[in-house]
Amino acid sequence: MQSGFGLYGDVVRSNELIRFLSTITTTPYISTMFLNAFRSTVRRSGALSISTGSTTAQASRPKIYTKTGDKGTSALFTGERRPKDDIVFDALGTNDELSSSIGLAREFCLEQGDDMQGMVSQLEQIQCLLQDVGSNIATPRDSATAPRLARTEFDSDGQHVQDLETWIDAMDQELPPLTSFILPSGGKAAAALHVARSVSRRTERRVVPLAQEQRVDKSVAVYLNRLSDYLFTCGRYSAMKAGRQEVVYKKPRAPRIKKSATITASEAAQ
């Protein structure tokens, strides 16, 4: 029995569905993982009834686990498999951590109040863009085919960086001048945004060597650099909106050592 889905009233074979999904999935790295999972599941031929109009088709339901990485390797968007501790996967994993930390900060921003809705929307947009950053990292610029390079090109006109700078300038107009070093503080949302800012810096450090070797678009490194500035400003802005005082760095004083009034016999003999 052939597997297929009912799409728009027509039954398509699984390989046709795979080609269809390839055309509508906007994030290549994610689509690769999903399609690989779908292909492997189709081969196992589980059954799932899906009905569209008068047409019902049997198809496999993709599983979350594929077992393809059990031997310590993973695939790039080009299909090349590399060890999971490869510098590319280190950058990809750190980029994933960055999106997760922004997601957590965004939830705290939602809890803080309606006056944070603008920032919440911006953070969601940034998380989507980080998926595109992942696609760029997962497509080595020095070996991928021209169509894949074109599909995964990131911020070629610098518009995404310009958006960050516009948002930074708008928030900075409302903030008091920065005259001292501040510590991550100012409420849950602000502190979480500072955590995301530090993860952004780490992601940038992982990407810069790849950009220098022209394995990642340099625009990715530029975006991550500006993103950390944006998240820093978001942290300050969130603290202000919450009515919380930012904790300012103060150099700790060294403890004063009191001289003892008692002297030893040997000291007295001198």
PDB file of C-alpha atoms in Angstrom:
ATOM      1  CA  MET A   1       0.000   0.000   0.000  1.00  0.00           C
ATOM      2  CA  GLN A   2       1.349   3.438  -0.881  1.00  0.00           C
ATOM      3  CA  SER A   3       1.541   6.172   1.706  1.00  0.00           C
ATOM      4  CA  GLY A   4       0.208   9.633   0.974  1.00  0.00           C
ATOM      5  CA  PHE A   5      -1.658  12.634   2.300  1.00  0.00           C
ATOM      6  CA  GLY A   6      -4.882  14.099   1.000  1.00  0.00           C
ATOM      7  CA  LEU A   7      -4.020  17.615  -0.111  1.00  0.00           C
ATOM      8  CA  TYR A   8      -6.644  19.918  -1.605  1.00  0.00           C
ATOM      9  CA  GLY A   9      -8.833  16.921  -2.410  1.00  0.00           C
ATOM     10  CA  ASP A  10      -6.084  14.972  -4.192  1.00  0.00           C
ATOM     11  CA  VAL A  11      -4.011  12.107  -2.879  1.00  0.00           C
ATOM     12  CA  VAL A  12      -0.299  12.650  -3.376  1.00  0.00           C
ATOM     13  CA  ARG A  13       2.401  10.059  -2.875  1.00  0.00           C
ATOM     14  CA  SER A  14       4.844  10.591  -0.041  1.00  0.00           C
ATOM     15  CA  ASN A  15       7.679  11.698  -2.343  1.00  0.00           C
ATOM     16  CA  GLU A  16       5.380  14.318  -3.874  1.00  0.00           C
ATOM     17  CA  LEU A  17       4.489  15.550  -0.399  1.00  0.00           C
ATOM     18  CA  ILE A  18       8.151  15.807   0.476  1.00  0.00           C
ATOM     19  CA  ARG A  19       8.746  17.999  -2.562  1.00  0.00           C
ATOM     20  CA  PHE A  20       5.698  20.090  -1.626  1.00  0.00           C
ATOM     21  CA  LEU A  21       6.883  20.604   1.949  1.00  0.00           C
ATOM     22  CA  SER A  22      10.319  21.554   0.649  1.00  0.00           C
ATOM     23  CA  THR A  23       8.775  24.455  -1.287  1.00  0.00           C
ATOM     24  CA  ILE A  24       6.647  25.840   1.556  1.00  0.00           C
ATOM     25  CA  THR A  25       9.078  25.496   4.471  1.00  0.00           C
ATOM     26  CA  THR A  26      10.782  28.836   4.982  1.00  0.00           C
ATOM     27  CA  THR A  27      13.592  27.779   7.320  1.00  0.00           C
ATOM     28  CA  PRO A  28      15.901  25.353   5.475  1.00  0.00           C
ATOM     29  CA  TYR A  29      17.724  23.913   8.487  1.00  0.00           C
ATOM     30  CA  ILE A  30      14.441  23.131  10.229  1.00  0.00           C
ATOM     31  CA  SER A  31      12.886  21.795   7.030  1.00  0.00           C
ATOM     32  CA  THR A  32      15.837  19.441   6.566  1.00  0.00           C
ATOM     33  CA  MET A  33      15.352  17.973  10.026  1.00  0.00           C
ATOM     34  CA  PHE A  34      11.600  17.639   9.531  1.00  0.00           C
ATOM     35  CA  LEU A  35      11.818  16.132   6.055  1.00  0.00           C
ATOM     36  CA  ASN A  36      14.487  13.659   7.137  1.00  0.00           C
ATOM     37  CA  ALA A  37      12.223  12.594   9.970  1.00  0.00           C
ATOM     38  CA  PHE A  38       9.285  12.328   7.554  1.00  0.00           C
ATOM     39  CA  ARG A  39      11.237  10.256   5.056  1.00  0.00           C
ATOM     40  CA  SER A  40      12.457   7.808   7.681  1.00  0.00           C
ATOM     41  CA  THR A  41       8.965   7.489   9.131  1.00  0.00           C
ATOM     42  CA  VAL A  42       7.418   6.891   5.716  1.00  0.00           C
ATOM     43  CA  ARG A  43       9.855   4.041   5.201  1.00  0.00           C
ATOM     44  CA  ARG A  44       8.647   2.477   8.434  1.00  0.00           C
ATOM     45  CA  SER A  45       5.065   2.876   7.114  1.00  0.00           C
ATOM     46  CA  GLY A  46       3.046   3.601  10.183  1.00  0.00           C
ATOM     47  CA  ALA A  47      -0.548   4.603   9.567  1.00  0.00           C
ATOM     48  CA  LEU A  48      -2.354   7.865  10.131  1.00  0.00           C
ATOM     49  CA  SER A  49      -5.669   8.760   8.540  1.00  0.00           C
ATOM     50  CA  ILE A  50      -5.940  12.268   7.192  1.00  0.00           C
ATOM     51  CA  SER A  51      -9.085  13.454   5.510  1.00  0.00           C
ATOM     52  CA  THR A  52      -9.493  16.431   3.172  1.00  0.00           C
ATOM     53  CA  GLY A  53     -12.901  16.841   1.608  1.00  0.00           C
ATOM     54  CA  SER A  54     -14.022  13.487   0.263  1.00  0.00           C
ATOM     55  CA  THR A  55     -10.491  12.086   0.090  1.00  0.00           C
ATOM     56  CA  THR A  56      -8.908  10.093   2.878  1.00  0.00           C
ATOM     57  CA  ALA A  57      -5.305   8.961   2.722  1.00  0.00           C
ATOM     58  CA  GLN A  58      -3.040   6.863   4.902  1.00  0.00           C
ATOM     59  CA  ALA A  59       0.291   8.365   5.874  1.00  0.00           C
ATOM     60  CA  SER A  60       3.049   8.072   8.428  1.00  0.00           C
ATOM     61  CA  ARG A  61       3.244  10.404  11.390  1.00  0.00           C
ATOM     62  CA  PRO A  62       6.777  11.794  11.784  1.00  0.00           C
ATOM     63  CA  LYS A  63       8.414  10.840  15.065  1.00  0.00           C
ATOM     64  CA  ILE A  64      10.346  13.315  17.171  1.00  0.00           C
ATOM     65  CA  TYR A  65      13.359  11.013  17.288  1.00  0.00           C
ATOM     66  CA  THR A  66      15.120   9.789  14.143  1.00  0.00           C
ATOM     67  CA  LYS A  67      18.095   7.941  15.711  1.00  0.00           C
ATOM     68  CA  THR A  68      20.310   9.315  12.935  1.00  0.00           C
ATOM     69  CA  GLY A  69      22.540  11.074  15.467  1.00  0.00           C
ATOM     70  CA  ASP A  70      23.089   8.115  17.769  1.00  0.00           C
ATOM     71  CA  LYS A  71      26.624   7.632  16.431  1.00  0.00           C
ATOM     72  CA  GLY A  72      27.679  11.146  17.347  1.00  0.00           C
ATOM     73  CA  THR A  73      27.212  12.882  14.009  1.00  0.00           C
ATOM     74  CA  SER A  74      24.656  15.295  12.633  1.00  0.00           C
ATOM     75  CA  ALA A  75      23.814  16.680   9.196  1.00  0.00           C
ATOM     76  CA  LEU A  76      24.226  20.156   7.792  1.00  0.00           C
ATOM     77  CA  PHE A  77      21.691  21.623   5.381  1.00  0.00           C
ATOM     78  CA  THR A  78      23.941  20.450   2.550  1.00  0.00           C
ATOM     79  CA  GLY A  79      23.527  16.845   3.716  1.00  0.00           C
ATOM     80  CA  GLU A  80      27.135  16.577   4.882  1.00  0.00           C
ATOM     81  CA  ARG A  81      27.484  14.752   8.202  1.00  0.00           C
ATOM     82  CA  ARG A  82      29.979  15.960  10.786  1.00  0.00           C
ATOM     83  CA  PRO A  83      30.802  15.105  14.418  1.00  0.00           C
ATOM     84  CA  LYS A  84      28.468  16.826  16.835  1.00  0.00           C
ATOM     85  CA  ASP A  85      31.372  18.653  18.486  1.00  0.00           C
ATOM     86  CA  ASP A  86      32.265  20.341  15.194  1.00  0.00           C
ATOM     87  CA  ILE A  87      32.630  24.124  15.440  1.00  0.00           C
ATOM     88  CA  VAL A  88      29.571  24.565  13.218  1.00  0.00           C
ATOM     89  CA  PHE A  89      27.314  22.613  15.574  1.00  0.00           C
ATOM     90  CA  ASP A  90      28.801  24.480  18.516  1.00  0.00           C
ATOM     91  CA  ALA A  91      27.679  27.711  16.860  1.00  0.00           C
ATOM     92  CA  LEU A  92      24.277  26.248  16.003  1.00  0.00           C
ATOM     93  CA  GLY A  93      23.738  25.022  19.548  1.00  0.00           C
ATOM     94  CA  THR A  94      24.707  28.361  21.064  1.00  0.00           C
ATOM     95  CA  ASN A  95      22.373  30.128  18.653  1.00  0.00           C
ATOM     96  CA  ASP A  96      19.604  27.805  19.859  1.00  0.00           C
ATOM     97  CA  GLU A  97      20.439  28.705  23.472  1.00  0.00           C
ATOM     98  CA  LEU A  98      20.162  32.364  22.507  1.00  0.00           C
ATOM     99  CA  SER A  99      16.676  31.903  21.078  1.00  0.00           C
ATOM    100  CA  SER A 100      15.622  29.956  24.177  1.00  0.00           C
ATOM    101  CA  SER A 101      16.937  32.625  26.530  1.00  0.00           C
ATOM    102  CA  ILE A 102      15.131  35.321  24.544  1.00  0.00           C
ATOM    103  CA  GLY A 103      11.966  33.227  24.721  1.00  0.00           C
ATOM    104  CA  LEU A 104      12.207  33.089  28.499  1.00  0.00           C
ATOM    105  CA  ALA A 105      12.828  36.833  28.708  1.00  0.00           C
ATOM    106  CA  ARG A 106       9.867  37.451  26.417  1.00  0.00           C
ATOM    107  CA  GLU A 107       7.580  35.502  28.771  1.00  0.00           C
ATOM    108  CA  PHE A 108       8.715  37.664  31.692  1.00  0.00           C
ATOM    109  CA  CYS A 109       8.063  40.760  29.573  1.00  0.00           C
ATOM    110  CA  LEU A 110       4.528  39.519  28.902  1.00  0.00           C
ATOM    111  CA  GLU A 111       3.946  39.166  32.640  1.00  0.00           C
ATOM    112  CA  GLN A 112       5.276  42.640  33.341  1.00  0.00           C
ATOM    113  CA  GLY A 113       2.446  44.474  31.601  1.00  0.00           C
ATOM    114  CA  ASP A 114       0.865  45.903  28.460  1.00  0.00           C
ATOM    115  CA  ASP A 115       3.515  48.623  28.114  1.00  0.00           C
ATOM    116  CA  MET A 116       5.979  45.893  27.093  1.00  0.00           C
ATOM    117  CA  GLN A 117       3.960  44.674  24.095  1.00  0.00           C
ATOM    118  CA  GLY A 118       6.173  46.483  21.599  1.00  0.00           C
ATOM    119  CA  MET A 119       9.270  44.791  22.955  1.00  0.00           C
ATOM    120  CA  VAL A 120       7.495  41.442  23.081  1.00  0.00           C
ATOM    121  CA  SER A 121       6.715  41.677  19.368  1.00  0.00           C
ATOM    122  CA  GLN A 122      10.287  42.649  18.578  1.00  0.00           C
ATOM    123  CA  LEU A 123      11.683  39.733  20.569  1.00  0.00           C
ATOM    124  CA  GLU A 124       9.402  37.305  18.742  1.00  0.00           C
ATOM    125  CA  GLN A 125      10.587  38.676  15.401  1.00  0.00           C
ATOM    126  CA  ILE A 126      14.192  38.264  16.540  1.00  0.00           C
ATOM    127  CA  GLN A 127      13.577  34.635  17.490  1.00  0.00           C
ATOM    128  CA  CYS A 128      12.291  34.000  13.970  1.00  0.00           C
ATOM    129  CA  LEU A 129      15.364  35.670  12.499  1.00  0.00           C
ATOM    130  CA  LEU A 130      17.614  33.490  14.654  1.00  0.00           C
ATOM    131  CA  GLN A 131      16.115  30.504  12.855  1.00  0.00           C
ATOM    132  CA  ASP A 132      17.396  32.088   9.642  1.00  0.00           C
ATOM    133  CA  VAL A 133      20.765  32.646  11.304  1.00  0.00           C
ATOM    134  CA  GLY A 134      20.829  28.910  12.042  1.00  0.00           C
ATOM    135  CA  SER A 135      20.114  28.131   8.396  1.00  0.00           C
ATOM    136  CA  ASN A 136      23.042  30.312   7.355  1.00  0.00           C
ATOM    137  CA  ILE A 137      25.389  28.662   9.839  1.00  0.00           C
ATOM    138  CA  ALA A 138      24.237  25.194   8.734  1.00  0.00           C
ATOM    139  CA  THR A 139      25.013  25.986   5.085  1.00  0.00           C
ATOM    140  CA  PRO A 140      28.809  26.344   4.695  1.00  0.00           C
ATOM    141  CA  ARG A 141      29.376  29.295   2.375  1.00  0.00           C
ATOM    142  CA  ASP A 142      32.581  27.718   1.045  1.00  0.00           C
ATOM    143  CA  SER A 143      31.021  24.450  -0.148  1.00  0.00           C
ATOM    144  CA  ALA A 144      27.241  24.755  -0.583  1.00  0.00           C
ATOM    145  CA  THR A 145      25.576  24.969  -4.000  1.00  0.00           C
ATOM    146  CA  ALA A 146      24.579  28.344  -5.409  1.00  0.00           C
ATOM    147  CA  PRO A 147      20.806  27.762  -4.916  1.00  0.00           C
ATOM    148  CA  ARG A 148      21.303  26.847  -1.256  1.00  0.00           C
ATOM    149  CA  LEU A 149      23.595  29.818  -0.716  1.00  0.00           C
ATOM    150  CA  ALA A 150      20.950  32.112  -2.172  1.00  0.00           C
ATOM    151  CA  ARG A 151      18.180  30.525  -0.125  1.00  0.00           C
ATOM    152  CA  THR A 152      20.047  30.903   3.174  1.00  0.00           C
ATOM    153  CA  GLU A 153      21.626  34.326   2.636  1.00  0.00           C
ATOM    154  CA  PHE A 154      21.126  36.506   5.711  1.00  0.00           C
ATOM    155  CA  ASP A 155      20.516  40.261   5.885  1.00  0.00           C
ATOM    156  CA  SER A 156      22.339  41.061   2.661  1.00  0.00           C
ATOM    157  CA  ASP A 157      21.020  44.647   2.683  1.00  0.00           C
ATOM    158  CA  GLY A 158      21.584  45.237   6.413  1.00  0.00           C
ATOM    159  CA  GLN A 159      17.900  45.934   7.091  1.00  0.00           C
ATOM    160  CA  HIS A 160      17.699  43.652  10.126  1.00  0.00           C
ATOM    161  CA  VAL A 161      20.648  45.430  11.741  1.00  0.00           C
ATOM    162  CA  GLN A 162      19.034  48.770  10.909  1.00  0.00           C
ATOM    163  CA  ASP A 163      15.839  47.638  12.650  1.00  0.00           C
ATOM    164  CA  LEU A 164      17.787  46.833  15.811  1.00  0.00           C
ATOM    165  CA  GLU A 165      19.490  50.228  15.755  1.00  0.00           C
ATOM    166  CA  THR A 166      16.138  51.983  15.293  1.00  0.00           C
ATOM    167  CA  TRP A 167      14.668  50.116  18.276  1.00  0.00           C
ATOM    168  CA  ILE A 168      17.755  50.858  20.386  1.00  0.00           C
ATOM    169  CA  ASP A 169      17.608  54.584  19.606  1.00  0.00           C
ATOM    170  CA  ALA A 170      13.883  54.761  20.398  1.00  0.00           C
ATOM    171  CA  MET A 171      14.333  53.162  23.829  1.00  0.00           C
ATOM    172  CA  ASP A 172      17.474  55.133  24.594  1.00  0.00           C
ATOM    173  CA  GLN A 173      15.559  58.392  24.163  1.00  0.00           C
ATOM    174  CA  GLU A 174      13.467  57.475  27.210  1.00  0.00           C
ATOM    175  CA  LEU A 175      16.295  56.158  29.368  1.00  0.00           C
ATOM    176  CA  PRO A 176      18.464  58.173  31.754  1.00  0.00           C
ATOM    177  CA  PRO A 177      22.066  58.607  30.555  1.00  0.00           C
ATOM    178  CA  LEU A 178      24.365  55.717  31.358  1.00  0.00           C
ATOM    179  CA  THR A 179      27.065  57.086  33.649  1.00  0.00           C
ATOM    180  CA  SER A 180      28.182  53.950  35.512  1.00  0.00           C
ATOM    181  CA  PHE A 181      28.518  50.231  34.949  1.00  0.00           C
ATOM    182  CA  ILE A 182      25.286  48.468  35.880  1.00  0.00           C
ATOM    183  CA  LEU A 183      24.810  44.933  37.115  1.00  0.00           C
ATOM    184  CA  PRO A 184      22.145  42.593  35.691  1.00  0.00           C
ATOM    185  CA  SER A 185      19.149  43.610  37.790  1.00  0.00           C
ATOM    186  CA  GLY A 186      15.888  45.546  37.639  1.00  0.00           C
ATOM    187  CA  GLY A 187      13.312  42.771  37.903  1.00  0.00           C
ATOM    188  CA  LYS A 188      12.782  39.347  36.361  1.00  0.00           C
ATOM    189  CA  ALA A 189      12.301  40.580  32.794  1.00  0.00           C
ATOM    190  CA  ALA A 190      15.300  42.913  32.938  1.00  0.00           C
ATOM    191  CA  ALA A 191      17.596  40.310  34.487  1.00  0.00           C
ATOM    192  CA  ALA A 192      16.469  37.682  31.948  1.00  0.00           C
ATOM    193  CA  LEU A 193      17.196  40.122  29.116  1.00  0.00           C
ATOM    194  CA  HIS A 194      20.707  40.606  30.472  1.00  0.00           C
ATOM    195  CA  VAL A 195      21.165  36.824  30.468  1.00  0.00           C
ATOM    196  CA  ALA A 196      20.043  36.764  26.826  1.00  0.00           C
ATOM    197  CA  ARG A 197      22.493  39.589  26.109  1.00  0.00           C
ATOM    198  CA  SER A 198      25.392  37.568  27.500  1.00  0.00           C
ATOM    199  CA  VAL A 199      24.329  34.504  25.472  1.00  0.00           C
ATOM    200  CA  SER A 200      24.226  36.716  22.378  1.00  0.00           C
ATOM    201  CA  ARG A 201      27.841  37.688  23.038  1.00  0.00           C
ATOM    202  CA  ARG A 202      28.790  34.031  23.352  1.00  0.00           C
ATOM    203  CA  THR A 203      26.971  33.183  20.122  1.00  0.00           C
ATOM    204  CA  GLU A 204      28.891  35.950  18.390  1.00  0.00           C
ATOM    205  CA  ARG A 205      32.177  34.513  19.676  1.00  0.00           C
ATOM    206  CA  ARG A 206      31.259  31.132  18.178  1.00  0.00           C
ATOM    207  CA  VAL A 207      30.287  32.667  14.826  1.00  0.00           C
ATOM    208  CA  VAL A 208      33.190  35.087  14.318  1.00  0.00           C
ATOM    209  CA  PRO A 209      35.779  32.354  13.493  1.00  0.00           C
ATOM    210  CA  LEU A 210      33.374  30.900  10.908  1.00  0.00           C
ATOM    211  CA  ALA A 211      32.795  34.341   9.397  1.00  0.00           C
ATOM    212  CA  GLN A 212      36.533  35.013   9.243  1.00  0.00           C
ATOM    213  CA  GLU A 213      36.963  31.770   7.296  1.00  0.00           C
ATOM    214  CA  GLN A 214      34.049  32.773   5.025  1.00  0.00           C
ATOM    215  CA  ARG A 215      32.016  29.749   6.120  1.00  0.00           C
ATOM    216  CA  VAL A 216      29.239  31.995   7.450  1.00  0.00           C
ATOM    217  CA  ASP A 217      27.997  35.324   6.075  1.00  0.00           C
ATOM    218  CA  LYS A 218      29.737  38.199   7.851  1.00  0.00           C
ATOM    219  CA  SER A 219      26.340  39.824   8.202  1.00  0.00           C
ATOM    220  CA  VAL A 220      25.459  37.135  10.766  1.00  0.00           C
ATOM    221  CA  ALA A 221      28.295  38.241  13.058  1.00  0.00           C
ATOM    222  CA  VAL A 222      27.314  41.887  12.621  1.00  0.00           C
ATOM    223  CA  TYR A 223      23.691  41.106  13.505  1.00  0.00           C
ATOM    224  CA  LEU A 224      24.657  39.205  16.651  1.00  0.00           C
ATOM    225  CA  ASN A 225      26.926  42.043  17.723  1.00  0.00           C
ATOM    226  CA  ARG A 226      24.114  44.565  17.392  1.00  0.00           C
ATOM    227  CA  LEU A 227      21.643  42.172  18.999  1.00  0.00           C
ATOM    228  CA  SER A 228      23.601  42.156  22.244  1.00  0.00           C
ATOM    229  CA  ASP A 229      23.456  45.979  22.288  1.00  0.00           C
ATOM    230  CA  TYR A 230      19.710  45.780  21.719  1.00  0.00           C
ATOM    231  CA  LEU A 231      19.196  43.252  24.535  1.00  0.00           C
ATOM    232  CA  PHE A 232      21.291  45.383  26.903  1.00  0.00           C
ATOM    233  CA  THR A 233      19.075  48.377  26.139  1.00  0.00           C
ATOM    234  CA  CYS A 234      15.970  46.201  26.548  1.00  0.00           C
ATOM    235  CA  GLY A 235      17.163  45.218  30.012  1.00  0.00           C
ATOM    236  CA  ARG A 236      17.508  48.849  31.056  1.00  0.00           C
ATOM    237  CA  TYR A 237      14.193  49.791  29.453  1.00  0.00           C
ATOM    238  CA  SER A 238      12.378  46.938  31.174  1.00  0.00           C
ATOM    239  CA  ALA A 239      13.748  47.984  34.576  1.00  0.00           C
ATOM    240  CA  MET A 240      12.572  51.558  33.967  1.00  0.00           C
ATOM    241  CA  LYS A 241       9.074  50.431  32.954  1.00  0.00           C
ATOM    242  CA  ALA A 242       8.868  48.206  36.034  1.00  0.00           C
ATOM    243  CA  GLY A 243       9.857  51.116  38.269  1.00  0.00           C
ATOM    244  CA  ARG A 244      12.891  49.202  39.475  1.00  0.00           C
ATOM    245  CA  GLN A 245      16.243  50.690  40.328  1.00  0.00           C
ATOM    246  CA  GLU A 246      19.234  49.382  38.401  1.00  0.00           C
ATOM    247  CA  VAL A 247      22.073  48.140  40.588  1.00  0.00           C
ATOM    248  CA  VAL A 248      25.193  50.190  39.894  1.00  0.00           C
ATOM    249  CA  TYR A 249      28.659  48.703  40.143  1.00  0.00           C
ATOM    250  CA  LYS A 250      30.613  49.899  43.175  1.00  0.00           C
ATOM    251  CA  LYS A 251      34.203  48.889  43.670  1.00  0.00           C
ATOM    252  CA  PRO A 252      34.352  46.864  46.882  1.00  0.00           C
ATOM    253  CA  ARG A 253      36.692  48.341  49.451  1.00  0.00           C
ATOM    254  CA  ALA A 254      39.550  46.169  50.594  1.00  0.00           C
ATOM    255  CA  PRO A 255      39.210  45.238  54.271  1.00  0.00           C
ATOM    256  CA  ARG A 256      41.422  47.280  56.558  1.00  0.00           C
ATOM    257  CA  ILE A 257      43.894  45.238  58.560  1.00  0.00           C
ATOM    258  CA  LYS A 258      44.286  46.527  62.110  1.00  0.00           C
ATOM    259  CA  LYS A 259      47.785  46.439  63.553  1.00  0.00           C
ATOM    260  CA  SER A 260      48.007  44.516  66.791  1.00  0.00           C
ATOM    261  CA  ALA A 261      49.168  46.463  69.870  1.00  0.00           C
ATOM    262  CA  THR A 262      50.832  43.354  71.280  1.00  0.00           C
ATOM    263  CA  ILE A 263      54.406  42.607  70.235  1.00  0.00           C
ATOM    264  CA  THR A 264      56.369  39.433  70.661  1.00  0.00           C
ATOM    265  CA  ALA A 265      59.484  39.112  72.802  1.00  0.00           C
ATOM    266  CA  SER A 266      61.682  38.742  69.725  1.00  0.00           C
ATOM    267  CA  GLU A 267      60.254  41.919  68.220  1.00  0.00           C
ATOM    268  CA  ALA A 268      60.915  43.781  71.488  1.00  0.00           C
ATOM    269  CA  ALA A 269      64.528  42.559  71.528  1.00  0.00           C
ATOM    270  CA  GLN A 270      65.108  44.113  68.111  1.00  0.00           C
TER     271      GLN A 270
END
